[in-house]
Amino acid sequence: MSETDLQKAEALTVHMASAREALAVMDARLAVIHSQTPPMAWRLRTGGFEGLFRMIVEQQVSVAAAASIWRRVGEGLGEISPERVLALDVEVLRSFGLSGQKARYAHEIARAHSDGRIDFDHLERLDDAQAVAALTAIKGVGRWTAETFLMFCEGRMDVFPAGDVALQEAWRWADRQEARLKERDFYKVSEGWQPYRSVAAQMLWHWYGAVKRGEITLEP
């Protein structure tokens, strides 16, 4: 990560602290989660084409497998760029450990940038809704991927992946409901957390993990 990215991550972490306080005022259920969750650092990842490509590579495989495959991809490509990806056919990309589907998605993402359908170098010029629309227009990029990319690779403060099962389950616990909210209903709930929905998501993820590890006991 570059020095600029490190500075950005530090700034986001500072902003997150004040955003948590604001969220606790907005929603009593988030106030409980805030009180039970220690300070968090914003896990900023590499952005741009490389960031989205890596997110696709890492999906549906273990952390160890993802790291191994990504290392082979980096070694095989030399430079991780749309141009290098398009210079190699699908079978060569598969030799780096990618599935056939992920290799094809890599071409789709690279081609979208090359054709000008999306500009990874200046994605910040689009607002959140426009950026999600541009990303999901690429074959292989779903809404969850687009939203988490904008959160962790772009450092955007107000996106919320309501389709995430862990977030849905955490909110079911917090709201003391029998069933998880449907995605569309969860999006509506999250509107009340603007402009800090990314922070709310990270609070819920951290809280969910702590409950699962037995560090926090849910009240009956």
C-alpha positions as a Python dict, from the first residue, in 0.01 Angstrom:
ca = {
    (1, 'M'): (0, 0, 0),
    (2, 'S'): (134, 343, -94),
    (3, 'E'): (205, 623, 151),
    (4, 'T'): (-101, 805, 17),
    (5, 'D'): (-320, 501, 82),
    (6, 'L'): (-181, 466, 434),
    (7, 'Q'): (-266, 828, 504),
    (8, 'K'): (-613, 775, 361),
    (9, 'A'): (-665, 468, 582),
    (10, 'E'): (-558, 663, 888),
    (11, 'A'): (-795, 947, 802),
    (12, 'L'): (-1082, 703, 750),
    (13, 'T'): (-1011, 537, 1085),
    (14, 'V'): (-1027, 876, 1259),
    (15, 'H'): (-1349, 960, 1076),
    (16, 'M'): (-1492, 621, 1170),
    (17, 'A'): (-1461, 702, 1540),
    (18, 'S'): (-1674, 1015, 1512),
    (19, 'A'): (-1917, 840, 1276),
    (20, 'R'): (-1972, 565, 1534),
    (21, 'E'): (-2068, 824, 1791),
    (22, 'A'): (-2315, 978, 1546),
    (23, 'L'): (-2467, 637, 1464),
    (24, 'A'): (-2511, 561, 1832),
    (25, 'V'): (-2722, 876, 1860),
    (26, 'M'): (-2921, 789, 1546),
    (27, 'D'): (-3017, 434, 1650),
    (28, 'A'): (-3042, 284, 1999),
    (29, 'R'): (-2966, -63, 1864),
    (30, 'L'): (-2643, 60, 1710),
    (31, 'A'): (-2568, 236, 2038),
    (32, 'V'): (-2559, -105, 2210),
    (33, 'I'): (-2331, -245, 1939),
    (34, 'H'): (-2108, 61, 1963),
    (35, 'S'): (-2074, 15, 2339),
    (36, 'Q'): (-1975, -351, 2297),
    (37, 'T'): (-1736, -313, 2003),
    (38, 'P'): (-1383, -177, 2055),
    (39, 'P'): (-1228, 85, 1825),
    (40, 'M'): (-1178, -37, 1469),
    (41, 'A'): (-934, 47, 1192),
    (42, 'W'): (-1067, 98, 839),
    (43, 'R'): (-936, -198, 639),
    (44, 'L'): (-854, -6, 322),
    (45, 'R'): (-748, -228, 31),
    (46, 'T'): (-584, -158, -302),
    (47, 'G'): (-835, 9, -532),
    (48, 'G'): (-887, 40, -905),
    (49, 'F'): (-878, -245, -1150),
    (50, 'E'): (-640, -445, -934),
    (51, 'G'): (-867, -417, -633),
    (52, 'L'): (-1178, -538, -813),
    (53, 'F'): (-989, -817, -990),
    (54, 'R'): (-853, -938, -655),
    (55, 'M'): (-1199, -935, -497),
    (56, 'I'): (-1325, -1160, -775),
    (57, 'V'): (-1026, -1393, -731),
    (58, 'E'): (-1082, -1420, -355),
    (59, 'Q'): (-1453, -1501, -366),
    (60, 'Q'): (-1569, -1849, -261),
    (61, 'V'): (-1222, -1976, -167),
    (62, 'S'): (-1038, -1992, 165),
    (63, 'V'): (-811, -1710, 277),
    (64, 'A'): (-505, -1930, 228),
    (65, 'A'): (-614, -2042, -119),
    (66, 'A'): (-693, -1684, -222),
    (67, 'A'): (-349, -1564, -114),
    (68, 'S'): (-180, -1847, -305),
    (69, 'I'): (-378, -1787, -624),
    (70, 'W'): (-326, -1412, -609),
    (71, 'R'): (48, -1460, -571),
    (72, 'R'): (51, -1682, -881),
    (73, 'V'): (-159, -1426, -1070),
    (74, 'G'): (89, -1153, -982),
    (75, 'E'): (385, -1366, -1086),
    (76, 'G'): (217, -1472, -1409),
    (77, 'L'): (106, -1126, -1514),
    (78, 'G'): (412, -937, -1399),
    (79, 'E'): (201, -623, -1390),
    (80, 'I'): (-161, -637, -1280),
    (81, 'S'): (-333, -420, -1536),
    (82, 'P'): (-620, -445, -1785),
    (83, 'E'): (-370, -453, -2070),
    (84, 'R'): (-177, -749, -1930),
    (85, 'V'): (-494, -944, -1857),
    (86, 'L'): (-630, -890, -2208),
    (87, 'A'): (-296, -994, -2357),
    (88, 'L'): (-344, -1347, -2221),
    (89, 'D'): (-620, -1588, -2311),
    (90, 'V'): (-847, -1759, -2062),
    (91, 'E'): (-647, -2082, -2056),
    (92, 'V'): (-329, -1899, -1960),
    (93, 'L'): (-513, -1718, -1680),
    (94, 'R'): (-647, -2052, -1562),
    (95, 'S'): (-291, -2182, -1536),
    (96, 'F'): (-240, -1927, -1257),
    (97, 'G'): (-506, -2105, -1050),
    (98, 'L'): (-817, -1918, -1160),
    (99, 'S'): (-1133, -2106, -1244),
    (100, 'G'): (-1256, -2074, -1599),
    (101, 'Q'): (-1537, -1849, -1483),
    (102, 'K'): (-1308, -1617, -1288),
    (103, 'A'): (-1066, -1600, -1580),
    (104, 'R'): (-1352, -1492, -1806),
    (105, 'Y'): (-1466, -1236, -1549),
    (106, 'A'): (-1111, -1099, -1540),
    (107, 'H'): (-1135, -1041, -1916),
    (108, 'E'): (-1477, -877, -1872),
    (109, 'I'): (-1347, -634, -1608),
    (110, 'A'): (-1035, -553, -1811),
    (111, 'R'): (-1238, -506, -2129),
    (112, 'A'): (-1486, -276, -1955),
    (113, 'H'): (-1197, -48, -1857),
    (114, 'S'): (-1029, -74, -2198),
    (115, 'D'): (-1356, 5, -2379),
    (116, 'G'): (-1423, 305, -2157),
    (117, 'R'): (-1739, 163, -2002),
    (118, 'I'): (-1581, 225, -1663),
    (119, 'D'): (-1278, 430, -1563),
    (120, 'F'): (-1112, 268, -1264),
    (121, 'D'): (-860, 551, -1245),
    (122, 'H'): (-1130, 811, -1183),
    (123, 'L'): (-1416, 615, -1029),
    (124, 'E'): (-1437, 873, -749),
    (125, 'R'): (-1600, 1109, -999),
    (126, 'L'): (-1917, 899, -979),
    (127, 'D'): (-2152, 916, -683),
    (128, 'D'): (-2225, 594, -494),
    (129, 'A'): (-2534, 495, -693),
    (130, 'Q'): (-2363, 569, -1026),
    (131, 'A'): (-2055, 373, -923),
    (132, 'V'): (-2262, 70, -819),
    (133, 'A'): (-2448, 84, -1151),
    (134, 'A'): (-2124, 106, -1350),
    (135, 'L'): (-1965, -182, -1162),
    (136, 'T'): (-2265, -414, -1175),
    (137, 'A'): (-2296, -354, -1551),
    (138, 'I'): (-1979, -564, -1582),
    (139, 'K'): (-2051, -934, -1620),
    (140, 'G'): (-1943, -1117, -1306),
    (141, 'V'): (-1974, -819, -1071),
    (142, 'G'): (-2277, -843, -844),
    (143, 'R'): (-2418, -577, -616),
    (144, 'W'): (-2250, -716, -302),
    (145, 'T'): (-1912, -712, -477),
    (146, 'A'): (-1968, -357, -602),
    (147, 'E'): (-2069, -228, -261),
    (148, 'T'): (-1787, -394, -68),
    (149, 'F'): (-1541, -275, -333),
    (150, 'L'): (-1657, 83, -286),
    (151, 'M'): (-1633, 45, 90),
    (152, 'F'): (-1295, -125, 125),
    (153, 'C'): (-1114, -33, -196),
    (154, 'E'): (-1249, 319, -246),
    (155, 'G'): (-1299, 410, 119),
    (156, 'R'): (-1655, 535, 68),
    (157, 'M'): (-1844, 616, 387),
    (158, 'D'): (-2205, 561, 282),
    (159, 'V'): (-2256, 227, 107),
    (160, 'F'): (-2432, -69, 264),
    (161, 'P'): (-2427, -429, 130),
    (162, 'A'): (-2770, -526, 257),
    (163, 'G'): (-2753, -862, 83),
    (164, 'D'): (-2473, -977, 315),
    (165, 'V'): (-2599, -1269, 527),
    (166, 'A'): (-2371, -1190, 824),
    (167, 'L'): (-2503, -834, 835),
    (168, 'Q'): (-2860, -959, 812),
    (169, 'E'): (-2804, -1203, 1096),
    (170, 'A'): (-2631, -945, 1314),
    (171, 'W'): (-2922, -708, 1264),
    (172, 'R'): (-3171, -985, 1347),
    (173, 'W'): (-2994, -1026, 1681),
    (174, 'A'): (-2973, -651, 1743),
    (175, 'D'): (-3338, -597, 1656),
    (176, 'R'): (-3446, -914, 1842),
    (177, 'Q'): (-3641, -1054, 1552),
    (178, 'E'): (-3724, -1414, 1462),
    (179, 'A'): (-3628, -1384, 1096),
    (180, 'R'): (-3374, -1189, 894),
    (181, 'L'): (-3487, -890, 698),
    (182, 'K'): (-3514, -925, 324),
    (183, 'E'): (-3249, -736, 132),
    (184, 'R'): (-3483, -460, 12),
    (185, 'D'): (-3615, -406, 365),
    (186, 'F'): (-3263, -396, 508),
    (187, 'Y'): (-3171, -125, 257),
    (188, 'K'): (-3465, 79, 384),
    (189, 'V'): (-3350, 40, 744),
    (190, 'S'): (-2998, 146, 649),
    (191, 'E'): (-3126, 472, 501),
    (192, 'G'): (-3167, 593, 857),
    (193, 'W'): (-2788, 561, 904),
    (194, 'Q'): (-2686, 799, 627),
    (195, 'P'): (-2422, 930, 568),
    (196, 'Y'): (-2234, 662, 765),
    (197, 'R'): (-2375, 334, 637),
    (198, 'S'): (-2031, 190, 564),
    (199, 'V'): (-1938, 244, 928),
    (200, 'A'): (-2264, 82, 1043),
    (201, 'A'): (-2182, -221, 827),
    (202, 'Q'): (-1834, -252, 975),
    (203, 'M'): (-1971, -221, 1329),
    (204, 'L'): (-2222, -496, 1258),
    (205, 'W'): (-1955, -724, 1105),
    (206, 'H'): (-1722, -679, 1401),
    (207, 'W'): (-2005, -735, 1647),
    (208, 'Y'): (-2121, -1045, 1457),
    (209, 'G'): (-1770, -1189, 1470),
    (210, 'A'): (-1739, -1121, 1843),
    (211, 'V'): (-2072, -1295, 1912),
    (212, 'K'): (-1971, -1593, 1699),
    (213, 'R'): (-1639, -1622, 1887),
    (214, 'G'): (-1819, -1610, 2219),
    (215, 'E'): (-1667, -1276, 2320),
    (216, 'I'): (-2013, -1117, 2347),
    (217, 'T'): (-2320, -1289, 2487),
    (218, 'L'): (-2653, -1185, 2343),
    (219, 'E'): (-2909, -1070, 2594),
    (220, 'P'): (-3216, -1299, 2610),
}
